[in-house]
CSV table of C-alpha atoms in Angstrom, one decimal:
chain,number,residue,atom,x,y,z
A,25,MET,CA,2.7,16.5,-76.8
A,26,VAL,CA,3.3,14.1,-73.9
A,27,VAL,CA,3.2,10.4,-74.8
A,28,ARG,CA,2.2,8.0,-72.1
A,29,LEU,CA,4.7,5.1,-71.5
A,30,SER,CA,3.4,1.6,-70.6
A,31,ARG,CA,3.4,0.7,-66.9
A,32,HIS,CA,6.1,-1.8,-67.5
A,33,ARG,CA,8.3,0.9,-69.0
A,34,LEU,CA,7.5,3.3,-66.2
A,35,LEU,CA,8.6,0.7,-63.6
A,36,ALA,CA,11.9,0.1,-65.5
A,37,LEU,CA,12.6,3.8,-65.6
A,38,PHE,CA,11.6,4.3,-61.9
A,39,CYS,CA,13.7,1.5,-60.6
A,40,GLY,CA,16.6,2.3,-62.9
A,41,VAL,CA,17.0,-1.2,-64.3
A,42,LEU,CA,20.2,-0.9,-66.3
A,43,ALA,CA,22.3,-3.3,-68.4
A,44,ALA,CA,25.7,-4.2,-67.1
A,45,LEU,CA,29.3,-4.5,-68.4
A,46,THR,CA,32.5,-5.1,-66.4
A,47,LEU,CA,34.6,-2.5,-64.6
A,48,THR,CA,37.7,-2.1,-66.7
A,49,THR,CA,38.8,1.5,-67.0
A,50,PRO,CA,40.6,3.2,-64.1
A,51,ALA,CA,41.6,6.1,-66.4
A,52,PHE,CA,38.6,8.1,-65.3
A,53,ALA,CA,40.0,8.4,-61.8
A,54,ALA,CA,41.7,11.8,-62.3
A,55,PRO,CA,42.4,14.2,-59.4
A,56,ALA,CA,39.5,16.4,-58.5
A,57,PRO,CA,39.8,19.7,-60.4
A,58,ALA,CA,40.8,22.6,-58.1
A,59,GLY,CA,38.0,25.0,-57.3
A,60,THR,CA,35.2,22.6,-58.3
A,61,THR,CA,34.2,19.6,-56.2
A,62,ARG,CA,33.4,16.3,-57.8
A,63,ALA,CA,29.8,16.6,-56.9
A,64,GLU,CA,29.5,20.1,-58.4
A,65,ALA,CA,31.3,19.0,-61.6
A,66,ALA,CA,28.9,16.1,-61.9
A,67,ALA,CA,25.8,18.2,-61.3
A,68,GLY,CA,27.0,20.8,-63.8
A,69,TRP,CA,27.4,18.1,-66.5
A,70,LEU,CA,24.0,16.8,-65.7
A,71,ALA,CA,22.4,20.3,-66.0
A,72,ARG,CA,23.9,20.7,-69.5
A,73,GLN,CA,22.3,17.4,-70.6
A,74,LEU,CA,18.7,18.6,-70.0
A,75,VAL,CA,16.7,18.8,-73.2
A,76,ASP,CA,15.6,22.4,-73.7
A,77,GLY,CA,17.1,23.1,-70.3
A,78,GLU,CA,14.2,21.5,-68.5
A,79,ARG,CA,13.8,17.7,-68.9
A,80,PHE,CA,15.3,14.3,-69.7
A,81,GLU,CA,13.9,12.0,-72.4
A,82,VAL,CA,14.3,8.4,-73.1
A,83,VAL,CA,14.3,6.9,-76.6
A,84,TYR,CA,12.3,3.7,-77.1
A,85,ASP,CA,12.0,2.1,-80.5
A,86,GLY,CA,13.2,5.3,-82.1
A,87,VAL,CA,10.6,7.5,-80.3
A,88,ALA,CA,11.6,10.1,-77.6
A,89,TYR,CA,9.4,9.9,-74.5
A,90,PRO,CA,9.5,12.3,-71.5
A,91,ASP,CA,11.4,10.8,-68.5
A,92,GLN,CA,9.9,12.5,-65.4
A,93,GLY,CA,11.6,10.1,-63.0
A,94,LEU,CA,15.1,10.8,-64.3
A,95,THR,CA,14.3,14.5,-64.4
A,96,LEU,CA,13.4,14.4,-60.7
A,97,ASP,CA,16.7,12.5,-60.0
A,98,ALA,CA,18.5,15.5,-61.5
A,99,VAL,CA,16.5,17.8,-59.2
A,100,PHE,CA,17.7,15.9,-56.2
A,101,ALA,CA,21.2,15.9,-57.5
A,102,PHE,CA,21.2,19.7,-58.0
A,103,ALA,CA,20.0,20.2,-54.5
A,104,ALA,CA,22.6,17.8,-53.1
A,105,ALA,CA,25.5,19.5,-54.9
A,106,GLY,CA,24.1,22.9,-54.1
A,107,VAL,CA,24.5,24.1,-57.7
A,108,ALA,CA,22.4,24.5,-60.9
A,109,ASP,CA,19.4,25.9,-58.9
A,110,ASP,CA,18.1,27.5,-62.0
A,111,SER,CA,18.1,24.2,-63.8
A,112,GLY,CA,16.3,22.6,-60.8
A,113,THR,CA,13.7,25.3,-61.0
A,114,ARG,CA,13.0,24.7,-64.7
A,115,ALA,CA,13.1,20.9,-64.3
A,116,LEU,CA,10.5,20.9,-61.5
A,117,ALA,CA,8.3,23.4,-63.4
A,118,TRP,CA,8.3,21.0,-66.3
A,119,VAL,CA,7.4,17.9,-64.3
A,120,THR,CA,4.6,19.8,-62.5
A,121,ARG,CA,3.1,21.1,-65.7
A,122,PRO,CA,-0.4,19.5,-65.6
A,123,ASP,CA,-0.1,17.3,-68.7
A,124,VAL,CA,3.4,16.1,-67.8
A,125,ARG,CA,2.5,15.6,-64.1
A,126,ASP,CA,-0.7,13.6,-64.8
A,127,ALA,CA,1.1,11.4,-67.3
A,128,TYR,CA,3.6,10.6,-64.5
A,129,VAL,CA,1.5,10.3,-61.3
A,130,GLY,CA,-1.9,9.4,-62.9
A,131,ASP,CA,-5.2,11.2,-63.1
A,132,GLY,CA,-5.9,10.4,-59.4
A,133,ALA,CA,-9.1,8.6,-60.3
A,134,THR,CA,-8.7,5.4,-62.3
A,135,GLU,CA,-4.9,5.8,-62.3
A,136,ALA,CA,-2.7,6.8,-59.4
A,137,TYR,CA,0.9,5.6,-58.9
A,138,VAL,CA,2.6,5.4,-55.5
A,139,GLY,CA,6.2,5.7,-56.6
A,140,ALA,CA,5.7,8.6,-59.0
A,141,THR,CA,3.4,10.5,-56.6
A,142,ALA,CA,5.8,10.1,-53.7
A,143,LYS,CA,8.9,11.0,-55.6
A,144,LEU,CA,7.3,14.2,-57.0
A,145,ALA,CA,5.9,15.2,-53.6
A,146,LEU,CA,9.4,14.7,-52.1
A,147,ALA,CA,11.0,16.8,-54.9
A,148,VAL,CA,8.5,19.6,-54.4
A,149,ALA,CA,9.3,19.6,-50.7
A,150,VAL,CA,13.1,19.5,-51.3
A,151,ARG,CA,12.7,22.7,-53.4
A,152,GLY,CA,10.7,24.4,-50.7
A,153,GLY,CA,7.3,24.0,-52.3
A,154,ASP,CA,4.0,22.7,-51.0
A,155,PRO,CA,3.2,19.1,-52.1
A,156,THR,CA,-0.4,19.6,-51.0
A,157,ASP,CA,-0.9,22.1,-53.8
A,158,VAL,CA,1.0,21.1,-57.0
A,159,GLY,CA,-1.0,22.9,-59.7
A,160,GLY,CA,-4.2,22.3,-57.7
A,161,VAL,CA,-3.4,18.6,-56.9
A,162,ASP,CA,-2.8,17.5,-53.3
A,163,LEU,CA,-0.1,14.9,-53.7
A,164,VAL,CA,-0.1,14.2,-50.0
A,165,ALA,CA,-3.8,13.4,-49.8
A,166,ARG,CA,-3.5,11.3,-53.0
A,167,LEU,CA,-0.6,9.4,-51.5
A,168,ASN,CA,-2.5,8.7,-48.3
A,169,SER,CA,-5.4,7.4,-50.3
A,170,LEU,CA,-3.1,4.7,-51.7
A,171,GLN,CA,-2.3,3.2,-48.3
A,172,SER,CA,-3.9,-0.1,-47.5
A,173,PRO,CA,-4.9,-1.1,-44.0
A,174,THR,CA,-1.7,-3.2,-43.8
A,175,GLY,CA,0.4,-0.1,-44.2
A,176,ARG,CA,1.5,-0.9,-47.7
A,177,PHE,CA,1.1,1.8,-50.4
A,178,THR,CA,-0.3,0.3,-53.6
A,179,ASP,CA,-1.0,1.6,-57.1
A,180,ARG,CA,-4.5,2.2,-58.2
A,181,SER,CA,-4.4,1.2,-61.9
A,182,ALA,CA,-6.1,-0.7,-64.6
A,183,PHE,CA,-2.7,-2.0,-65.5
A,184,GLY,CA,-2.0,-3.6,-62.2
A,185,ASP,CA,-0.1,-2.9,-59.0
A,186,TYR,CA,3.7,-2.2,-59.5
A,187,SER,CA,4.5,-0.9,-56.1
A,188,ASN,CA,7.7,-2.1,-54.5
A,189,ALA,CA,10.3,-1.2,-51.9
A,190,PHE,CA,11.2,1.9,-53.8
A,191,SER,CA,7.7,3.3,-53.8
A,192,GLN,CA,7.1,2.4,-50.2
A,193,SER,CA,10.3,4.1,-49.1
A,194,PHE,CA,9.7,7.2,-51.2
A,195,ALA,CA,6.2,7.4,-49.7
A,196,ILE,CA,7.6,7.3,-46.2
A,197,LEU,CA,10.3,9.9,-47.0
A,198,ALA,CA,7.7,12.2,-48.6
A,199,LEU,CA,5.2,11.9,-45.7
A,200,ASP,CA,8.0,12.4,-43.1
A,201,ARG,CA,8.1,16.1,-44.3
A,202,THR,CA,4.4,16.6,-43.7
A,203,ALA,CA,2.7,17.8,-40.5
A,204,GLN,CA,1.1,14.4,-40.0
A,205,GLY,CA,4.3,12.6,-40.3
A,206,VAL,CA,4.8,8.9,-41.3
A,207,PRO,CA,1.9,6.5,-40.6
A,208,ALA,CA,3.3,3.9,-38.2
A,209,ALA,CA,1.7,1.1,-40.2
A,210,ALA,CA,3.7,2.2,-43.3
A,211,ALA,CA,7.0,1.9,-41.6
A,212,SER,CA,6.0,-1.4,-39.9
A,213,TRP,CA,5.1,-2.9,-43.2
A,214,LEU,CA,8.4,-1.9,-44.8
A,215,ALA,CA,10.3,-3.2,-41.8
A,216,GLY,CA,8.4,-6.5,-42.1
A,217,THR,CA,9.7,-7.1,-45.6
A,218,ARG,CA,13.3,-7.5,-44.3
A,219,CYS,CA,15.1,-10.7,-45.4
A,220,ALA,CA,16.8,-13.0,-42.9
A,221,ASP,CA,20.2,-11.6,-43.8
A,222,GLY,CA,19.2,-8.1,-42.7
A,223,GLY,CA,18.8,-6.5,-46.1
A,224,TYR,CA,15.6,-5.6,-47.9
A,225,PRO,CA,14.2,-6.9,-51.2
A,226,LEU,CA,12.9,-4.9,-54.1
A,227,LEU,CA,9.8,-7.0,-54.4
A,228,PRO,CA,8.1,-8.3,-51.2
A,229,ALA,CA,6.4,-11.6,-50.7
A,230,GLN,CA,8.6,-13.6,-53.1
A,231,PRO,CA,9.3,-17.3,-52.6
A,232,VAL,CA,12.9,-16.4,-51.8
A,233,CYS,CA,13.6,-13.2,-50.0
A,234,THR,CA,16.6,-11.7,-51.8
A,235,SER,CA,18.2,-8.5,-50.4
A,236,ASP,CA,18.9,-5.8,-53.0
A,237,VAL,CA,21.4,-3.0,-52.6
A,238,ASP,CA,19.3,-0.2,-54.1
A,239,ALA,CA,16.1,-1.3,-52.2
A,240,THR,CA,18.0,-1.6,-49.0
A,241,ALA,CA,19.7,1.8,-49.4
A,242,LEU,CA,16.2,3.5,-49.8
A,243,ALA,CA,14.6,1.4,-47.1
A,244,VAL,CA,17.3,2.3,-44.6
A,245,GLN,CA,16.8,6.0,-45.2
A,246,ALA,CA,13.0,5.7,-44.9
A,247,LEU,CA,13.2,3.7,-41.7
A,248,ARG,CA,15.6,6.1,-40.1
A,249,ALA,CA,13.2,9.0,-41.1
A,250,ALA,CA,10.3,7.1,-39.5
A,251,GLY,CA,12.2,6.5,-36.3
A,252,ARG,CA,12.8,2.8,-36.8
A,253,GLY,CA,16.5,2.9,-36.1
A,254,ALA,CA,16.9,-0.7,-35.1
A,255,ASP,CA,15.3,-1.9,-38.4
A,256,ALA,CA,17.5,0.5,-40.4
A,257,ALA,CA,20.6,-0.7,-38.5
A,258,THR,CA,20.1,-4.3,-39.8
A,259,GLY,CA,20.0,-2.9,-43.3
A,260,LEU,CA,23.1,-0.9,-42.8
A,261,ARG,CA,25.0,-3.9,-41.5
A,262,TRP,CA,23.9,-5.8,-44.6
A,263,LEU,CA,25.1,-3.0,-46.9
A,264,LEU,CA,28.5,-3.1,-45.1
A,265,SER,CA,28.7,-6.8,-45.8
A,266,ALA,CA,27.8,-6.2,-49.5
A,267,GLN,CA,30.4,-3.6,-50.1
A,268,GLY,CA,33.2,-4.7,-52.4
A,269,THR,CA,36.9,-4.4,-51.7
A,270,ASN,CA,37.0,-1.6,-54.3
A,271,GLY,CA,34.3,0.3,-52.3
A,272,GLY,CA,31.6,-0.2,-54.9
A,273,PHE,CA,28.3,-2.0,-54.7
A,274,THR,CA,26.8,-4.3,-57.3
A,275,ASN,CA,23.4,-4.5,-59.0
A,276,ALA,CA,21.3,-7.7,-59.3
A,277,ALA,CA,23.5,-8.7,-62.3
A,278,GLY,CA,26.6,-8.5,-60.0
A,279,THR,CA,28.2,-5.5,-61.7
A,280,PRO,CA,29.8,-2.8,-59.5
A,281,ASN,CA,28.2,0.4,-60.7
A,282,ALA,CA,27.6,4.1,-60.0
A,283,ASN,CA,23.8,3.8,-59.5
A,284,SER,CA,23.9,1.2,-56.7
A,285,THR,CA,27.0,2.7,-55.1
A,286,GLY,CA,25.6,6.2,-55.2
A,287,LEU,CA,22.4,5.1,-53.3
A,288,ALA,CA,24.3,2.9,-50.9
A,289,ALA,CA,26.9,5.6,-50.2
A,290,GLN,CA,24.0,8.1,-49.5
A,291,ALA,CA,22.5,5.6,-47.0
A,292,LEU,CA,25.9,5.0,-45.3
A,293,ARG,CA,26.6,8.6,-44.8
A,294,ASP,CA,23.1,9.2,-43.5
A,295,GLY,CA,23.5,6.2,-41.2
A,296,HIS,CA,26.7,7.4,-39.7
A,297,ARG,CA,29.1,4.9,-41.4
A,298,PRO,CA,31.8,7.4,-42.5
A,299,LEU,CA,34.6,4.9,-43.4
A,300,ALA,CA,32.3,2.8,-45.6
A,301,TRP,CA,31.0,6.0,-47.2
A,302,ALA,CA,34.5,7.2,-47.9
A,303,ARG,CA,35.4,4.0,-49.7
A,304,ALA,CA,32.2,4.2,-51.8
A,305,ARG,CA,33.1,7.8,-52.7
A,306,THR,CA,36.5,6.7,-53.8
A,307,PHE,CA,34.9,4.1,-56.1
A,308,LEU,CA,32.5,6.8,-57.5
A,309,ALA,CA,35.4,9.2,-58.1
A,310,GLY,CA,37.1,6.4,-60.2
A,311,LEU,CA,34.1,6.5,-62.5
A,312,GLN,CA,34.1,10.2,-63.1
A,313,VAL,CA,35.3,11.6,-66.4
A,314,GLY,CA,38.2,13.9,-65.6
A,315,CYS,CA,40.3,16.4,-67.7
A,316,ALA,CA,41.7,13.6,-69.8
A,317,GLY,CA,38.2,12.9,-71.1
A,318,THR,CA,36.3,14.4,-74.0
A,319,PRO,CA,35.4,18.0,-73.0
A,320,ALA,CA,31.7,17.4,-73.4
A,321,ASP,CA,31.9,14.4,-71.1
A,322,ARG,CA,34.0,15.9,-68.3
A,323,GLY,CA,32.3,15.8,-64.9
A,324,ALA,CA,30.0,12.9,-65.9
A,325,VAL,CA,30.0,9.7,-63.9
A,326,ASP,CA,30.0,6.5,-66.0
A,327,PHE,CA,27.8,3.6,-65.1
A,328,ASP,CA,30.5,1.0,-64.7
A,329,GLY,CA,33.8,2.4,-65.9
A,330,GLY,CA,33.8,0.7,-69.3
A,331,ALA,CA,33.5,2.7,-72.5
A,332,PHE,CA,31.6,5.8,-71.7
A,333,ASP,CA,27.9,5.3,-72.4
A,334,PRO,CA,25.8,8.5,-72.7
A,335,ASP,CA,22.6,6.4,-72.6
A,336,THR,CA,23.3,5.4,-69.0
A,337,ALA,CA,25.5,8.3,-67.8
A,338,ALA,CA,22.7,10.7,-66.9
A,339,ARG,CA,21.1,8.4,-64.3
A,340,ALA,CA,24.4,7.2,-63.1
A,341,THR,CA,25.6,10.7,-62.6
A,342,ALA,CA,22.5,11.8,-60.8
A,343,GLN,CA,22.6,9.0,-58.3
A,344,ALA,CA,26.4,9.3,-58.0
A,345,VAL,CA,26.0,12.9,-56.9
A,346,LEU,CA,23.9,11.7,-53.9
A,347,GLY,CA,26.7,9.3,-52.9
A,348,LEU,CA,29.5,11.8,-53.4
A,349,THR,CA,27.8,14.4,-51.1
A,350,GLY,CA,26.2,11.8,-48.8
A,351,ALA,CA,23.1,14.0,-48.6
A,352,GLY,CA,20.2,11.8,-47.4
A,353,TYR,CA,16.7,12.2,-48.9
A,354,ALA,CA,15.3,12.9,-45.4
A,355,HIS,CA,17.3,16.1,-45.0
A,356,LEU,CA,17.9,17.1,-48.7
A,357,SER,CA,17.2,20.8,-49.4
A,358,ALA,CA,17.8,23.1,-52.3
A,359,ALA,CA,18.0,26.1,-49.9
A,360,GLY,CA,21.1,28.1,-50.5
A,361,ALA,CA,22.0,26.4,-53.9
A,362,THR,CA,23.7,28.6,-56.4
A,363,THR,CA,22.7,29.0,-60.1
A,364,GLY,CA,24.8,27.9,-63.0
A,365,ALA,CA,26.3,24.6,-64.2
A,366,PRO,CA,29.9,24.3,-63.0
A,367,THR,CA,32.5,22.8,-65.3
A,368,PRO,CA,35.8,21.1,-64.2
A,369,ASP,CA,38.8,23.5,-64.0
A,370,CYS,CA,40.9,21.9,-66.7
A,371,PRO,CA,43.9,23.4,-68.4
């Protein structure tokens, strides 16, 4: 049975709000195993973590809940690495199962959530499906129904509106793959949220506009997809200024981590900043568990390089794969991906 999470919990899962420690352990930075790329090894580890080979779950107060958002992150990672296509097929089949789908995107009447709808529509398109018919639900039409006259996409919910830069960016990226393309007002609204320093905030219309690495990385990709190159360029310049000397990027807590770095690296590669992308990839490689690690953990990417934490490793690994490959959401495709979950070639 699918249990519905609260809207606050869904937002936390969607935005990937994670606790932070300090980067301390360089021992993960083992040489890339011969025959298997880092991204392939990471995606292979991720595939082996799927519950019943189809989904991720999150445990809250001792109860396991389905985590559709993280499962879709894995679908993106498998496509980016070009492996585990069978796992991607099963994962998307699970998310699009009517009960699981509706618990995630809403019923479309009283409840309809922008971020979840857009993310699922994008995942369906990445895997070559039709987002206008997902088990009889037209995700594209539903997404369009959530756009306000200002261009902002907002939730329709009795629990309130939790839309943010992530949901707006994913909506633009999903609609970019449709025949109608991106509504000009949607891109204009996102561009208008830019902070004075050039970056983009997670939440718009705050008393102080604070640029956020994750939000900027998504906004840059969405704006480039929408043809707003100049607006994306300011975000890219801010990302370059925010990159640490170790190549990593920090979250709001100031911790260099795989999640923020993975998304930023993806945006840098997509935005033709190869040197900065290479530095970010080096940072991510330093967080990957190599042959010196526990066999069950090899290939995983740790959140921050401290003691390996399985509770945060799945999301960290999924987003790190995007950065390791540099495959942007706008062009991501599962076409040609192979089946199977690669393992590092260790002695």
